[in-house]
Tab-separated table of C-alpha atoms and ligand atoms in Angstrom:
chain	number	residue	atom	x	y	z
A	1313	MET	CA	-16.416	53.962	-6.018
A	1314	ASN	CA	-18.341	53.404	-2.473
A	1315	TYR	CA	-15.425	54.796	-0.188
A	1316	GLN	CA	-17.764	54.420	2.718
A	1317	GLN	CA	-18.143	50.807	2.361
A	1318	LEU	CA	-14.622	50.364	1.759
A	1319	LEU	CA	-13.671	52.167	4.798
A	1320	ASP	CA	-16.161	50.003	6.713
A	1321	GLU	CA	-14.780	46.865	5.214
A	1322	ALA	CA	-11.071	48.187	6.130
A	1323	MET	CA	-12.196	48.707	9.751
A	1324	GLU	CA	-13.737	45.120	9.993
A	1325	ALA	CA	-10.476	43.704	8.482
A	1326	ALA	CA	-8.427	45.401	11.138
A	1327	ARG	CA	-10.746	44.487	14.040
A	1328	PRO	CA	-8.908	40.960	14.905
A	1329	VAL	CA	-5.517	42.832	15.442
A	1330	LEU	CA	-6.853	45.849	17.516
A	1331	GLY	CA	-5.372	45.756	20.857
A	1332	ARG	CA	-2.339	43.923	20.112
A	1333	GLY	CA	1.155	45.481	20.074
A	1334	ARG	CA	2.376	48.178	22.722
A	1335	VAL	CA	1.608	51.693	23.129
A	1336	ALA	CA	4.699	54.315	22.881
A	1337	ASP	CA	5.130	54.350	26.676
A	1338	TYR	CA	8.711	55.453	26.345
A	1339	ILE	CA	6.733	58.965	26.345
A	1340	PRO	CA	4.765	58.725	29.660
A	1341	ALA	CA	1.970	60.770	28.337
A	1342	LEU	CA	1.123	58.570	25.527
A	1343	ALA	CA	1.282	55.319	28.015
A	1344	SER	CA	-2.408	55.627	28.905
A	1345	ALA	CA	-3.663	55.249	25.312
A	1346	ASP	CA	-6.009	52.537	24.435
A	1347	PRO	CA	-4.193	50.075	22.104
A	1348	GLY	CA	-7.250	48.846	20.786
A	1349	ALA	CA	-9.047	52.446	19.590
A	1350	PHE	CA	-9.330	52.853	15.872
A	1351	GLY	CA	-10.240	55.344	13.503
A	1352	MET	CA	-9.755	55.941	9.629
A	1353	ALA	CA	-10.518	58.744	7.350
A	1354	LEU	CA	-9.991	59.287	3.589
A	1355	ALA	CA	-9.844	62.864	1.733
A	1356	THR	CA	-10.156	62.947	-2.114
A	1357	VAL	CA	-8.370	66.027	-4.189
A	1358	ALA	CA	-11.837	66.996	-5.118
A	1359	GLY	CA	-12.553	67.647	-1.376
A	1360	GLU	CA	-14.606	64.848	-0.470
A	1361	VAL	CA	-13.951	63.389	3.114
A	1362	HIS	CA	-15.401	60.047	4.835
A	1363	GLY	CA	-14.538	58.278	7.767
A	1364	VAL	CA	-15.330	55.196	10.117
A	1365	GLY	CA	-14.671	54.407	13.913
A	1366	GLU	CA	-13.097	57.420	15.896
A	1367	TRP	CA	-12.132	59.296	13.145
A	1368	VAL	CA	-12.655	62.794	14.469
A	1369	ARG	CA	-10.908	61.959	17.569
A	1370	GLN	CA	-7.703	64.105	18.143
A	1371	PHE	CA	-4.348	61.837	18.716
A	1372	SER	CA	-0.788	62.608	19.008
A	1373	VAL	CA	0.711	63.122	15.581
A	1374	GLN	CA	4.248	62.445	16.551
A	1375	SER	CA	6.423	61.437	13.496
A	1376	VAL	CA	3.788	62.071	11.024
A	1377	SER	CA	4.716	65.699	11.597
A	1378	LYS	CA	8.179	65.020	10.007
A	1379	LEU	CA	6.434	64.938	6.367
A	1380	PHE	CA	5.023	68.473	7.197
A	1381	THR	CA	8.383	69.703	8.459
A	1382	LEU	CA	10.159	68.611	5.344
A	1383	ALA	CA	7.744	69.956	2.912
A	1384	LEU	CA	7.755	73.384	4.694
A	1385	ALA	CA	11.444	73.444	4.533
A	1386	LEU	CA	11.575	72.469	0.874
A	1387	ALA	CA	8.842	75.097	0.288
A	1388	HIS	CA	10.624	77.850	1.946
A	1389	GLY	CA	13.524	76.939	-0.607
A	1390	ASP	CA	16.068	75.422	1.478
A	1391	GLY	CA	18.200	74.405	-1.360
A	1392	GLU	CA	21.012	72.991	1.011
A	1393	LEU	CA	18.799	70.741	2.829
A	1394	TRP	CA	19.690	67.653	0.923
A	1395	LYS	CA	23.504	68.230	1.650
A	1396	ARG	CA	22.704	68.002	5.363
A	1397	VAL	CA	20.447	65.084	5.243
A	1398	GLY	CA	20.412	61.856	2.790
A	1399	ARG	CA	17.504	60.106	1.279
A	1400	GLU	CA	18.289	56.373	1.777
A	1401	PRO	CA	16.498	53.990	4.193
A	1402	SER	CA	18.361	53.530	7.249
A	1403	GLY	CA	17.447	49.745	8.136
A	1404	ASN	CA	17.647	50.771	11.693
A	1405	PRO	CA	15.123	51.804	14.231
A	1406	PHE	CA	13.801	55.427	14.051
A	1407	ASN	CA	15.844	56.746	17.217
A	1408	SER	CA	19.154	54.895	16.355
A	1409	LEU	CA	22.352	56.783	16.953
A	1410	ILE	CA	24.800	54.352	15.178
A	1411	GLN	CA	24.880	55.381	11.765
A	1412	LEU	CA	25.536	59.073	12.748
A	1413	GLU	CA	29.150	58.403	13.723
A	1414	THR	CA	30.379	56.576	10.569
A	1415	GLU	CA	28.250	59.023	8.323
A	1416	HIS	CA	29.603	62.085	10.014
A	1417	GLY	CA	26.194	63.587	11.390
A	1418	ILE	CA	24.559	63.644	8.372
A	1419	PRO	CA	21.349	61.501	8.788
A	1420	ARG	CA	20.327	58.984	6.384
A	1421	ASN	CA	16.848	60.283	5.629
A	1422	PRO	CA	14.474	63.046	6.875
A	1423	PHE	CA	12.110	60.594	8.643
A	1424	ILE	CA	14.229	59.226	11.186
A	1425	ASN	CA	14.667	61.195	14.479
A	1426	ALA	CA	18.366	62.409	13.594
A	1427	GLY	CA	17.035	63.494	10.092
A	1428	ALA	CA	13.881	65.142	11.574
A	1429	LEU	CA	16.207	67.016	13.946
A	1430	VAL	CA	18.231	68.587	10.997
A	1431	VAL	CA	15.078	69.379	9.019
A	1432	THR	CA	13.358	71.092	12.151
A	1433	ASP	CA	16.688	72.997	12.469
A	1434	ALA	CA	16.381	74.086	8.848
A	1435	LEU	CA	12.809	75.200	9.181
A	1436	GLN	CA	13.776	77.331	12.333
A	1437	THR	CA	16.302	79.190	10.611
A	1438	LEU	CA	13.807	79.892	7.551
A	1439	THR	CA	10.811	80.728	9.383
A	1440	GLY	CA	12.100	81.803	13.256
A	1441	ASP	CA	9.355	79.650	14.550
A	1442	ALA	CA	9.498	76.000	13.136
A	1443	ARG	CA	6.562	74.801	15.619
A	1444	GLY	CA	4.339	77.581	14.847
A	1445	ALA	CA	4.977	77.273	10.974
A	1446	VAL	CA	3.932	73.500	11.099
A	1447	LEU	CA	0.865	73.997	13.407
A	1448	ASP	CA	-0.055	77.075	10.934
A	1449	PHE	CA	0.105	74.628	8.039
A	1450	LEU	CA	-2.155	71.896	9.769
A	1451	ARG	CA	-4.709	74.359	10.792
A	1452	ALA	CA	-4.964	75.772	7.307
A	1453	GLU	CA	-5.023	72.538	5.469
A	1454	SER	CA	-7.252	70.903	7.647
A	1455	GLY	CA	-9.509	73.676	8.342
A	1456	ASN	CA	-9.671	72.947	11.815
A	1457	PRO	CA	-8.489	75.793	14.215
A	1458	ARG	CA	-8.886	72.915	17.044
A	1459	VAL	CA	-5.502	71.461	15.734
A	1460	SER	CA	-3.107	72.149	18.585
A	1461	ILE	CA	-0.036	71.463	20.323
A	1462	ASP	CA	-0.437	69.392	23.693
A	1463	ASP	CA	2.257	70.899	25.847
A	1464	SER	CA	1.748	67.991	28.307
A	1465	VAL	CA	2.928	65.604	25.831
A	1466	ALA	CA	5.861	67.878	24.558
A	1467	ASP	CA	7.011	68.244	28.250
A	1468	SER	CA	6.676	64.547	28.742
A	1469	GLU	CA	8.861	63.733	25.821
A	1470	ALA	CA	11.248	66.443	26.717
A	1471	HIS	CA	11.832	65.152	30.327
A	1472	HIS	CA	12.509	61.419	29.091
A	1473	GLY	CA	14.249	62.467	25.758
A	1474	HIS	CA	17.908	61.323	26.457
A	1475	ARG	CA	17.880	59.654	23.187
A	1476	ASN	CA	16.798	62.758	21.047
A	1477	ALA	CA	18.915	64.972	23.141
A	1478	ALA	CA	21.979	62.685	22.310
A	1479	LEU	CA	21.100	62.591	18.643
A	1480	ALA	CA	20.861	66.493	18.437
A	1481	HIS	CA	24.430	66.929	20.320
A	1482	PHE	CA	26.061	64.355	18.080
A	1483	ILE	CA	24.639	66.117	15.295
A	1484	ALA	CA	25.770	69.532	16.538
A	1485	HIS	CA	29.231	68.178	17.335
A	1486	PHE	CA	29.413	67.631	13.273
A	1487	GLY	CA	28.252	71.037	12.769
A	1488	ASN	CA	24.966	70.042	11.095
A	1489	LEU	CA	22.676	72.097	13.452
A	1490	HIS	CA	22.677	75.852	12.996
A	1491	ASN	CA	20.403	76.544	16.193
A	1492	PRO	CA	21.068	75.793	19.836
A	1493	VAL	CA	20.344	72.252	20.513
A	1494	GLU	CA	17.880	73.180	23.095
A	1495	THR	CA	16.020	75.194	20.412
A	1496	VAL	CA	16.002	72.359	18.085
A	1497	LEU	CA	14.643	70.089	20.547
A	1498	GLU	CA	11.988	72.234	21.838
A	1499	HIS	CA	10.565	72.775	18.421
A	1500	TYR	CA	10.978	69.254	17.611
A	1501	TYR	CA	8.960	68.000	20.455
A	1502	ALA	CA	6.522	70.540	20.053
A	1503	HIS	CA	5.686	69.512	16.527
A	1504	CYS	CA	5.383	65.904	17.540
A	1505	ALA	CA	2.941	66.610	20.062
A	1506	MET	CA	0.660	68.246	17.831
A	1507	ALA	CA	-2.818	66.716	18.651
A	1508	ALA	CA	-5.015	66.347	15.442
A	1509	SER	CA	-7.671	63.687	14.098
A	1510	CYS	CA	-7.738	61.023	11.227
A	1511	ARG	CA	-10.012	63.540	9.331
A	1512	ASP	CA	-7.484	66.401	9.754
A	1513	LEU	CA	-4.403	64.435	8.763
A	1514	ALA	CA	-6.076	63.145	5.747
A	1515	LEU	CA	-6.980	66.566	4.439
A	1516	VAL	CA	-3.590	67.858	5.271
A	1517	GLY	CA	-2.186	64.944	3.426
A	1518	THR	CA	-4.065	65.849	0.169
A	1519	PHE	CA	-1.560	68.510	-0.708
A	1520	LEU	CA	1.007	65.655	-1.850
A	1521	ALA	CA	-1.595	64.014	-3.841
A	1522	ARG	CA	-2.508	67.261	-5.654
A	1523	HIS	CA	1.358	67.153	-6.637
A	1524	GLY	CA	2.216	70.279	-4.246
A	1525	LEU	CA	-0.940	72.147	-4.548
A	1526	ARG	CA	-2.536	73.488	-1.084
A	1527	ALA	CA	-6.124	73.289	-0.267
A	1528	ASP	CA	-6.587	77.141	-1.425
A	1529	GLY	CA	-4.897	76.130	-4.914
A	1530	THR	CA	-1.702	77.804	-4.192
A	1531	ARG	CA	1.464	76.114	-4.728
A	1532	LEU	CA	3.465	74.776	-1.710
A	1533	LEU	CA	5.869	72.434	-3.428
A	1534	SER	CA	6.910	72.383	-7.044
A	1535	ARG	CA	5.475	69.008	-8.899
A	1536	SER	CA	8.894	67.366	-8.975
A	1537	ASP	CA	9.354	68.215	-5.103
A	1538	ALA	CA	6.123	66.436	-4.453
A	1539	LYS	CA	7.164	63.503	-6.400
A	1540	ARG	CA	10.287	63.266	-4.529
A	1541	VAL	CA	8.758	63.931	-1.060
A	1542	ASN	CA	6.278	61.011	-1.899
A	1543	ALA	CA	9.429	58.724	-2.990
A	1544	VAL	CA	11.004	59.439	0.156
A	1545	LEU	CA	7.887	58.534	2.182
A	1546	LEU	CA	7.648	55.119	0.089
A	1547	THR	CA	11.309	54.196	1.010
A	1548	CYS	CA	11.505	55.616	4.379
A	1549	GLY	CA	8.511	56.734	5.794
A	1550	THR	CA	7.969	53.615	7.895
A	1551	TYR	CA	11.521	53.341	9.014
A	1552	ASP	CA	12.895	49.836	8.871
A	1553	ALA	CA	9.538	48.435	8.280
A	1554	ALA	CA	9.335	50.366	5.028
A	1555	GLY	CA	9.656	47.226	2.684
A	1556	GLU	CA	6.700	45.643	4.669
A	1557	PHE	CA	4.896	48.553	4.480
A	1558	ALA	CA	5.251	49.044	0.769
A	1559	TYR	CA	4.382	45.344	0.207
A	1560	ARG	CA	1.190	45.416	2.142
A	1561	VAL	CA	-0.190	48.782	1.473
A	1562	GLY	CA	1.773	49.853	-1.731
A	1563	LEU	CA	1.632	53.795	-0.728
A	1564	PRO	CA	4.002	56.368	0.327
A	1565	GLY	CA	3.191	56.646	3.938
A	1566	LYS	CA	4.435	58.188	7.193
A	1567	SER	CA	3.797	56.942	10.625
A	1568	GLY	CA	4.237	58.025	14.365
A	1569	VAL	CA	4.177	56.359	17.428
A	1570	GLY	CA	1.010	57.864	18.302
A	1571	GLY	CA	-0.538	55.153	16.349
A	1572	GLY	CA	-1.211	57.475	13.516
A	1573	ILE	CA	0.008	56.417	9.729
A	1574	LEU	CA	-0.965	59.099	6.812
A	1575	ALA	CA	-0.763	57.415	3.457
A	1576	ILE	CA	-0.844	59.326	-0.031
A	1577	VAL	CA	-2.385	58.306	-3.270
A	1578	PRO	CA	-1.007	60.787	-5.824
A	1579	GLY	CA	-3.648	62.213	-7.912
A	1580	ARG	CA	-6.241	60.998	-5.851
A	1581	GLY	CA	-6.381	61.565	-2.071
A	1582	ALA	CA	-4.906	60.753	1.273
A	1583	LEU	CA	-5.773	58.181	3.920
A	1584	CYS	CA	-5.277	58.378	7.496
A	1585	ALA	CA	-5.430	55.306	9.977
A	1586	TRP	CA	-4.985	55.437	13.682
A	1587	SER	CA	-4.685	52.913	16.398
A	1588	PRO	CA	-2.226	52.808	19.422
A	1589	GLY	CA	-0.933	49.435	19.506
A	1590	LEU	CA	2.506	49.359	17.783
A	1591	ASP	CA	4.627	46.833	16.243
A	1592	ALA	CA	8.510	46.469	17.181
A	1593	ALA	CA	9.246	49.021	14.364
A	1594	GLY	CA	7.100	51.535	15.918
A	1595	ASN	CA	4.274	51.590	13.535
A	1596	SER	CA	0.507	51.059	14.279
A	1597	ILE	CA	-0.629	47.152	13.697
A	1598	GLY	CA	-4.137	48.198	13.269
A	1599	ALA	CA	-3.616	51.089	11.142
A	1600	MET	CA	-1.621	49.116	8.853
A	1601	ALA	CA	-4.093	46.275	8.564
A	1602	ALA	CA	-6.735	48.713	7.871
A	1603	LEU	CA	-4.767	50.472	5.032
A	1604	ASP	CA	-3.507	47.163	3.913
A	1605	ALA	CA	-7.406	46.038	3.465
A	1606	PHE	CA	-8.464	49.310	2.109
A	1607	THR	CA	-5.610	49.219	-0.918
A	1608	THR	CA	-6.050	45.346	-1.216
A	1609	ARG	CA	-9.953	45.972	-1.774
A	1610	SER	CA	-9.862	49.125	-3.981
A	1611	ASP	CA	-7.480	50.615	-6.841
A	1612	TRP	CA	-6.096	53.121	-4.452
A	1613	SER	CA	-2.465	52.136	-4.966
A	1614	VAL	CA	0.763	53.380	-6.988
A	1615	PHE	CA	1.149	50.026	-8.280
B	1270	LIG	N1	8.362	62.160	19.264
B	1270	LIG	C1	8.884	60.684	19.116
B	1270	LIG	C2	10.347	60.571	19.111
B	1270	LIG	O1	11.205	61.530	18.757
B	1270	LIG	C3	8.603	60.516	17.599
B	1270	LIG	C4	8.943	59.058	17.138
B	1270	LIG	C5	7.917	58.544	16.152
B	1270	LIG	O2	6.807	58.761	16.220
B	1270	LIG	N2	8.300	57.434	15.503
B	1270	LIG	O3	10.756	59.491	19.749
């Protein structure tokens, strides 16, 4: 298969929508992003990497990091995790508070903010340094020591993070955080503020395409946990647009308000597309269009 040609075509297909949507200005440090910027990368399980556009430019990983915190918490053997967080789509925006009250502080799934706060708390308990664990993992799997945490983005979010603080306090009220709220928020903002490129994230994502095996061949997740993480990505990874994403792209995927979307093709590889212009659900319009075009023109889909 001519991957480079498919990527070129995917970028061309996305071009008419590039620049549409809004950047995530509720985090002031992200407000200056160019909504029309675009990059896309593909990494195969065999180690081939291809890219198009600004595919080696770093951007803010944001909620794509929630996939890595979940995998690491499961890898460190938190057998209790699924008692503290559900695995049903929420049908609500990623930062919504409303279900938490009726559902007694048990977030619907690990990919909305409430659920990711619980997973970050679990990882903090397991490792003593959640942000360090996620950063080390990204550097190791991408082979890129320049993957880093952008402290200015983390600080910017912390200073405007009233919703996340409210979510964390609410969860703590129900006894579902084991570390201090301030600690959980600090580590959550830090892993969201990682700066990495499409190339880096596509390479990192291949552990799920390899059914749980890391780049060095060691096992991170059991085959069945890798299957489960992919399944939850498919149903919950793009929030209340997960149905639309499954319909258009047909892959498990995780989006972030930095404009990145990482999608997994089990057994084959991973794709990461990036463009900062977001739709109303907080998913990148350009990235979604490019992934849609790529999977429509290739046989890279689970369906
Ligand atoms: N750090 C962002 C937040 O908590 C992540 C949201 C996202 O990427 N969807 O709001």
